């Protein structure tokens, strides 16, 4: 991950609604949630939620897939791990035990993949 990608990801999360959606999708796990269900969870109009999901998708924090007539969104754990790795990359000054708790927390439930699935 480079600086521009990190800035885009962090900017996407710097909004209370998008941060809440992202956290919900992290909780949902790899199965994800349909867009309509996400909108209902926050009592948000579909067009507003669509915009929020598009921003998170462009930032690489979530991905989408089509399932029948629904679009299912899920957290992109590989990208999130990349962001955390970027943020922690130069810490520790040769003392990896300082960063170990953060890196362990980041890898607790991340699948071993960085493949992106997106639909328009």
Short mmCIF file of N, CA and C in Angstrom, two decimals:
data_model
loop_
_atom_site.label_atom_id
_atom_site.label_comp_id
_atom_site.label_asym_id
_atom_site.label_seq_id
_atom_site.Cartn_x
_atom_site.Cartn_y
_atom_site.Cartn_z
N UNK A 1 0.86 -1.17 0.00
CA UNK A 1 0.00 0.00 0.00
C UNK A 1 0.90 1.23 0.00
N UNK A 2 0.49 2.23 -0.77
CA UNK A 2 1.27 3.47 -0.79
C UNK A 2 0.52 4.56 -0.04
N UNK A 3 1.14 5.70 0.10
CA UNK A 3 0.59 6.81 0.88
C UNK A 3 -0.76 7.26 0.34
N UNK A 4 -0.90 7.38 -0.98
CA UNK A 4 -2.17 7.83 -1.55
C UNK A 4 -3.30 6.86 -1.24
N UNK A 5 -3.03 5.55 -1.33
CA UNK A 5 -4.06 4.55 -1.01
C UNK A 5 -4.44 4.63 0.46
N UNK A 6 -3.46 4.81 1.33
CA UNK A 6 -3.75 4.90 2.77
C UNK A 6 -4.60 6.14 3.06
N UNK A 7 -4.27 7.24 2.42
CA UNK A 7 -5.05 8.47 2.64
C UNK A 7 -6.49 8.28 2.17
N UNK A 8 -6.67 7.63 1.02
CA UNK A 8 -8.04 7.40 0.54
C UNK A 8 -8.81 6.50 1.50
N UNK A 9 -8.18 5.45 2.00
CA UNK A 9 -8.84 4.55 2.95
C UNK A 9 -9.19 5.27 4.24
N UNK A 10 -8.25 6.01 4.78
CA UNK A 10 -8.51 6.72 6.03
C UNK A 10 -9.55 7.82 5.84
N UNK A 11 -9.54 8.47 4.69
CA UNK A 11 -10.56 9.50 4.41
C UNK A 11 -11.95 8.88 4.35
N UNK A 12 -12.05 7.71 3.76
CA UNK A 12 -13.35 7.03 3.68
C UNK A 12 -13.88 6.69 5.06
N UNK A 13 -12.99 6.36 5.97
CA UNK A 13 -13.40 6.01 7.33
C UNK A 13 -13.63 7.23 8.22
N UNK A 14 -13.23 8.41 7.75
CA UNK A 14 -13.34 9.64 8.54
C UNK A 14 -14.72 10.26 8.44
N UNK A 15 -15.72 9.43 8.41
CA UNK A 15 -17.12 9.87 8.35
C UNK A 15 -17.90 8.92 9.26
N UNK A 16 -18.68 9.45 10.18
CA UNK A 16 -19.35 8.57 11.16
C UNK A 16 -20.21 7.48 10.53
N UNK A 17 -20.94 7.82 9.47
CA UNK A 17 -21.80 6.83 8.83
C UNK A 17 -21.01 5.73 8.14
N UNK A 18 -19.97 6.12 7.41
CA UNK A 18 -19.15 5.11 6.71
C UNK A 18 -18.38 4.25 7.70
N UNK A 19 -17.91 4.85 8.77
CA UNK A 19 -17.20 4.07 9.79
C UNK A 19 -18.14 3.05 10.40
N UNK A 20 -19.37 3.44 10.68
CA UNK A 20 -20.36 2.52 11.24
C UNK A 20 -20.67 1.38 10.27
N UNK A 21 -20.81 1.70 8.99
CA UNK A 21 -21.07 0.67 7.98
C UNK A 21 -19.89 -0.29 7.90
N UNK A 22 -18.69 0.26 7.87
CA UNK A 22 -17.50 -0.59 7.80
C UNK A 22 -17.44 -1.52 9.00
N UNK A 23 -17.69 -1.00 10.19
CA UNK A 23 -17.65 -1.84 11.39
C UNK A 23 -18.72 -2.93 11.34
N UNK A 24 -19.91 -2.59 10.82
CA UNK A 24 -20.96 -3.59 10.67
C UNK A 24 -20.52 -4.70 9.74
N UNK A 25 -19.88 -4.33 8.63
CA UNK A 25 -19.43 -5.34 7.67
C UNK A 25 -18.29 -6.19 8.23
N UNK A 26 -17.44 -5.60 9.04
CA UNK A 26 -16.40 -6.40 9.70
C UNK A 26 -17.07 -7.43 10.61
N UNK A 27 -18.10 -7.02 11.33
CA UNK A 27 -18.82 -7.93 12.21
C UNK A 27 -19.54 -9.02 11.43
N UNK A 28 -20.00 -8.69 10.24
CA UNK A 28 -20.75 -9.65 9.41
C UNK A 28 -19.85 -10.76 8.89
N UNK A 29 -18.56 -10.53 8.86
CA UNK A 29 -17.63 -11.56 8.40
C UNK A 29 -17.60 -11.69 6.89
N UNK A 30 -17.05 -12.79 6.44
CA UNK A 30 -16.83 -12.97 5.01
C UNK A 30 -18.13 -13.16 4.22
N UNK A 31 -19.20 -13.55 4.88
CA UNK A 31 -20.48 -13.70 4.18
C UNK A 31 -21.07 -12.36 3.78
N UNK A 32 -20.77 -11.31 4.54
CA UNK A 32 -21.24 -9.98 4.20
C UNK A 32 -22.73 -9.80 4.44
N UNK A 33 -23.24 -8.71 3.86
CA UNK A 33 -24.65 -8.35 4.01
C UNK A 33 -25.17 -7.72 2.73
N UNK A 34 -26.45 -7.94 2.43
CA UNK A 34 -27.05 -7.27 1.28
C UNK A 34 -27.15 -5.76 1.53
N UNK A 35 -27.03 -4.99 0.46
CA UNK A 35 -27.08 -3.53 0.56
C UNK A 35 -28.35 -3.04 1.25
N UNK A 36 -29.48 -3.62 0.92
CA UNK A 36 -30.74 -3.21 1.53
C UNK A 36 -30.77 -3.44 3.03
N UNK A 37 -30.19 -4.53 3.45
CA UNK A 37 -30.13 -4.83 4.89
C UNK A 37 -29.23 -3.84 5.62
N UNK A 38 -28.14 -3.45 4.97
CA UNK A 38 -27.24 -2.46 5.56
C UNK A 38 -27.99 -1.13 5.71
N UNK A 39 -28.70 -0.72 4.67
CA UNK A 39 -29.45 0.54 4.72
C UNK A 39 -30.50 0.51 5.82
N UNK A 40 -31.20 -0.62 5.95
CA UNK A 40 -32.22 -0.75 7.01
C UNK A 40 -31.59 -0.71 8.40
N UNK A 41 -30.40 -1.28 8.55
CA UNK A 41 -29.74 -1.31 9.86
C UNK A 41 -29.46 0.11 10.37
N UNK A 42 -29.29 1.05 9.45
CA UNK A 42 -29.00 2.43 9.83
C UNK A 42 -30.15 3.38 9.52
N UNK A 43 -31.28 2.82 9.09
CA UNK A 43 -32.44 3.63 8.74
C UNK A 43 -32.03 4.75 7.77
N UNK A 44 -31.31 4.34 6.74
CA UNK A 44 -30.76 5.28 5.75
C UNK A 44 -31.40 5.02 4.39
N UNK A 45 -31.75 6.06 3.65
CA UNK A 45 -32.30 5.85 2.31
C UNK A 45 -31.30 5.09 1.43
N UNK A 46 -31.84 4.29 0.53
CA UNK A 46 -31.01 3.44 -0.33
C UNK A 46 -29.99 4.25 -1.13
N UNK A 47 -30.39 5.40 -1.67
CA UNK A 47 -29.44 6.18 -2.47
C UNK A 47 -28.30 6.74 -1.63
N UNK A 48 -28.58 7.12 -0.40
CA UNK A 48 -27.53 7.60 0.50
C UNK A 48 -26.58 6.46 0.84
N UNK A 49 -27.14 5.30 1.14
CA UNK A 49 -26.29 4.15 1.49
C UNK A 49 -25.48 3.72 0.29
N UNK A 50 -26.05 3.79 -0.90
CA UNK A 50 -25.32 3.43 -2.10
C UNK A 50 -24.07 4.31 -2.26
N UNK A 51 -24.22 5.59 -1.98
CA UNK A 51 -23.07 6.50 -2.05
C UNK A 51 -22.02 6.13 -1.03
N UNK A 52 -22.44 5.84 0.20
CA UNK A 52 -21.49 5.48 1.25
C UNK A 52 -20.75 4.19 0.90
N UNK A 53 -21.48 3.20 0.39
CA UNK A 53 -20.87 1.93 0.00
C UNK A 53 -19.90 2.12 -1.16
N UNK A 54 -20.25 3.00 -2.10
CA UNK A 54 -19.36 3.26 -3.24
C UNK A 54 -18.05 3.89 -2.79
N UNK A 55 -18.12 4.79 -1.83
CA UNK A 55 -16.90 5.43 -1.32
C UNK A 55 -16.01 4.40 -0.62
N UNK A 56 -16.61 3.55 0.19
CA UNK A 56 -15.83 2.50 0.88
C UNK A 56 -15.25 1.50 -0.11
N UNK A 57 -15.99 1.21 -1.17
CA UNK A 57 -15.50 0.28 -2.20
C UNK A 57 -14.33 0.89 -2.96
N UNK A 58 -14.46 2.15 -3.38
CA UNK A 58 -13.36 2.82 -4.09
C UNK A 58 -12.11 2.90 -3.23
N UNK A 59 -12.29 3.02 -1.92
CA UNK A 59 -11.15 3.09 -1.01
C UNK A 59 -10.54 1.70 -0.78
N UNK A 60 -11.20 0.66 -1.27
CA UNK A 60 -10.66 -0.69 -1.13
C UNK A 60 -10.96 -1.36 0.19
N UNK A 61 -11.81 -0.75 1.01
CA UNK A 61 -12.09 -1.31 2.33
C UNK A 61 -13.17 -2.38 2.31
N UNK A 62 -14.04 -2.31 1.32
CA UNK A 62 -15.08 -3.32 1.18
C UNK A 62 -15.13 -3.77 -0.27
N UNK A 63 -15.80 -4.87 -0.49
CA UNK A 63 -16.00 -5.37 -1.86
C UNK A 63 -17.44 -5.84 -1.98
N UNK A 64 -17.84 -6.04 -3.21
CA UNK A 64 -19.22 -6.47 -3.45
C UNK A 64 -19.25 -7.66 -4.38
N UNK A 65 -20.35 -8.38 -4.29
CA UNK A 65 -20.60 -9.50 -5.20
C UNK A 65 -22.11 -9.59 -5.40
N UNK A 66 -22.48 -10.06 -6.54
CA UNK A 66 -23.91 -10.23 -6.84
C UNK A 66 -24.35 -11.61 -6.41
N UNK A 67 -25.48 -11.67 -5.75
CA UNK A 67 -26.11 -12.93 -5.37
C UNK A 67 -27.58 -12.81 -5.76
N UNK A 68 -27.92 -13.44 -6.88
CA UNK A 68 -29.26 -13.34 -7.42
C UNK A 68 -29.55 -11.87 -7.73
N UNK A 69 -30.56 -11.31 -7.08
CA UNK A 69 -30.92 -9.93 -7.35
C UNK A 69 -30.31 -8.95 -6.35
N UNK A 70 -29.52 -9.45 -5.42
CA UNK A 70 -28.94 -8.60 -4.38
C UNK A 70 -27.46 -8.36 -4.63
N UNK A 71 -26.98 -7.26 -4.11
CA UNK A 71 -25.55 -6.99 -4.07
C UNK A 71 -25.13 -7.16 -2.61
N UNK A 72 -24.18 -8.05 -2.39
CA UNK A 72 -23.71 -8.37 -1.05
C UNK A 72 -22.37 -7.66 -0.84
N UNK A 73 -22.26 -6.94 0.25
CA UNK A 73 -21.03 -6.23 0.59
C UNK A 73 -20.35 -6.91 1.76
N UNK A 74 -19.03 -6.94 1.72
CA UNK A 74 -18.25 -7.50 2.83
C UNK A 74 -16.96 -6.71 2.96
N UNK A 75 -16.39 -6.76 4.15
CA UNK A 75 -15.11 -6.09 4.40
C UNK A 75 -14.03 -6.81 3.60
N UNK A 76 -13.10 -6.05 3.07
CA UNK A 76 -11.96 -6.64 2.36
C UNK A 76 -10.81 -6.72 3.37
N UNK A 77 -10.75 -7.86 4.04
CA UNK A 77 -9.78 -8.03 5.13
C UNK A 77 -8.33 -7.91 4.66
N UNK A 78 -8.05 -8.32 3.44
CA UNK A 78 -6.70 -8.19 2.92
C UNK A 78 -6.28 -6.73 2.81
N UNK A 79 -7.19 -5.89 2.31
CA UNK A 79 -6.89 -4.46 2.20
C UNK A 79 -6.78 -3.81 3.57
N UNK A 80 -7.64 -4.22 4.50
CA UNK A 80 -7.57 -3.67 5.85
C UNK A 80 -6.24 -4.04 6.50
N UNK A 81 -5.82 -5.30 6.31
CA UNK A 81 -4.52 -5.72 6.84
C UNK A 81 -3.39 -4.92 6.19
N UNK A 82 -3.53 -4.63 4.89
CA UNK A 82 -2.53 -3.81 4.21
C UNK A 82 -2.46 -2.40 4.78
N UNK A 83 -3.63 -1.82 5.09
CA UNK A 83 -3.66 -0.49 5.68
C UNK A 83 -3.00 -0.50 7.06
N UNK A 84 -3.36 -1.48 7.87
CA UNK A 84 -2.75 -1.57 9.20
C UNK A 84 -1.25 -1.80 9.10
N UNK A 85 -0.84 -2.63 8.17
CA UNK A 85 0.59 -2.87 7.96
C UNK A 85 1.31 -1.60 7.55
N UNK A 86 0.68 -0.82 6.66
CA UNK A 86 1.26 0.46 6.23
C UNK A 86 1.42 1.40 7.42
N UNK A 87 0.39 1.47 8.26
CA UNK A 87 0.43 2.37 9.42
C UNK A 87 1.50 1.95 10.43
N UNK A 88 1.73 0.65 10.54
CA UNK A 88 2.65 0.12 11.54
C UNK A 88 4.03 -0.20 10.97
N UNK A 89 4.21 0.00 9.70
CA UNK A 89 5.42 -0.43 8.98
C UNK A 89 6.73 0.00 9.62
N UNK A 90 6.83 1.21 10.04
CA UNK A 90 8.11 1.72 10.54
C UNK A 90 8.15 1.88 12.06
N UNK A 91 7.18 1.31 12.74
CA UNK A 91 7.20 1.42 14.19
C UNK A 91 8.18 0.39 14.76
N UNK A 92 8.37 0.43 15.98
CA UNK A 92 9.11 -0.58 16.73
C UNK A 92 10.61 -0.36 16.79
N UNK A 93 11.20 0.27 15.80
CA UNK A 93 12.63 0.51 15.78
C UNK A 93 13.42 -0.74 16.18
N UNK A 94 13.11 -1.84 15.49
CA UNK A 94 13.82 -3.08 15.76
C UNK A 94 13.28 -3.87 16.93
N UNK A 95 12.13 -3.46 17.46
CA UNK A 95 11.51 -4.16 18.60
C UNK A 95 10.11 -4.61 18.20
N UNK A 96 10.00 -5.71 17.47
CA UNK A 96 8.70 -6.15 16.97
C UNK A 96 7.68 -6.46 18.06
N UNK A 97 8.11 -6.71 19.26
CA UNK A 97 7.17 -7.00 20.34
C UNK A 97 6.27 -5.80 20.65
N UNK A 98 6.72 -4.60 20.30
CA UNK A 98 5.92 -3.40 20.53
C UNK A 98 4.69 -3.41 19.64
N UNK A 99 4.84 -3.82 18.39
CA UNK A 99 3.75 -3.82 17.42
C UNK A 99 2.95 -5.12 17.41
N UNK A 100 3.48 -6.16 18.00
CA UNK A 100 2.85 -7.48 17.94
C UNK A 100 1.37 -7.48 18.34
N UNK A 101 0.97 -6.81 19.42
CA UNK A 101 -0.46 -6.85 19.78
C UNK A 101 -1.37 -6.26 18.69
N UNK A 102 -0.94 -5.19 18.05
CA UNK A 102 -1.75 -4.56 17.00
C UNK A 102 -1.85 -5.50 15.80
N UNK A 103 -0.72 -6.05 15.38
CA UNK A 103 -0.72 -6.93 14.22
C UNK A 103 -1.49 -8.21 14.50
N UNK A 104 -1.42 -8.71 15.72
CA UNK A 104 -2.18 -9.91 16.08
C UNK A 104 -3.67 -9.62 16.05
N UNK A 105 -4.08 -8.47 16.57
CA UNK A 105 -5.49 -8.10 16.56
C UNK A 105 -5.99 -7.96 15.13
N UNK A 106 -5.16 -7.44 14.25
CA UNK A 106 -5.55 -7.24 12.86
C UNK A 106 -5.72 -8.55 12.12
N UNK A 107 -5.03 -9.58 12.54
CA UNK A 107 -5.09 -10.85 11.82
C UNK A 107 -6.02 -11.86 12.47
N UNK A 108 -6.76 -11.47 13.49
CA UNK A 108 -7.57 -12.43 14.25
C UNK A 108 -8.62 -13.14 13.40
N UNK A 109 -9.20 -12.45 12.45
CA UNK A 109 -10.27 -13.09 11.68
C UNK A 109 -10.12 -12.89 10.18
N UNK A 110 -8.99 -12.36 9.76
CA UNK A 110 -8.81 -12.09 8.34
C UNK A 110 -8.56 -13.36 7.56
N UNK A 111 -9.33 -13.58 6.49
CA UNK A 111 -9.05 -14.72 5.64
C UNK A 111 -7.73 -14.51 4.91
N UNK A 112 -7.16 -15.55 4.45
CA UNK A 112 -5.85 -15.50 3.79
C UNK A 112 -6.00 -15.17 2.32
N UNK A 113 -6.62 -14.04 1.99
CA UNK A 113 -6.80 -13.67 0.61
C UNK A 113 -6.83 -12.16 0.47
N UNK A 114 -6.39 -11.69 -0.68
CA UNK A 114 -6.49 -10.28 -1.01
C UNK A 114 -7.21 -10.07 -2.33
N UNK A 115 -7.81 -11.15 -2.84
CA UNK A 115 -8.51 -11.05 -4.12
C UNK A 115 -9.70 -10.12 -3.97
N UNK A 116 -9.92 -9.30 -4.99
CA UNK A 116 -11.05 -8.38 -4.97
C UNK A 116 -12.13 -8.88 -5.91
N UNK A 117 -13.36 -8.88 -5.38
CA UNK A 117 -14.51 -9.20 -6.21
C UNK A 117 -15.37 -7.95 -6.22
N UNK A 118 -15.61 -7.39 -7.36
CA UNK A 118 -16.47 -6.22 -7.42
C UNK A 118 -17.46 -6.36 -8.54
N UNK A 119 -18.56 -5.73 -8.35
CA UNK A 119 -19.57 -5.64 -9.38
C UNK A 119 -19.97 -4.20 -9.51
N UNK A 120 -20.48 -3.85 -10.64
CA UNK A 120 -20.93 -2.47 -10.84
C UNK A 120 -22.38 -2.34 -10.53
#
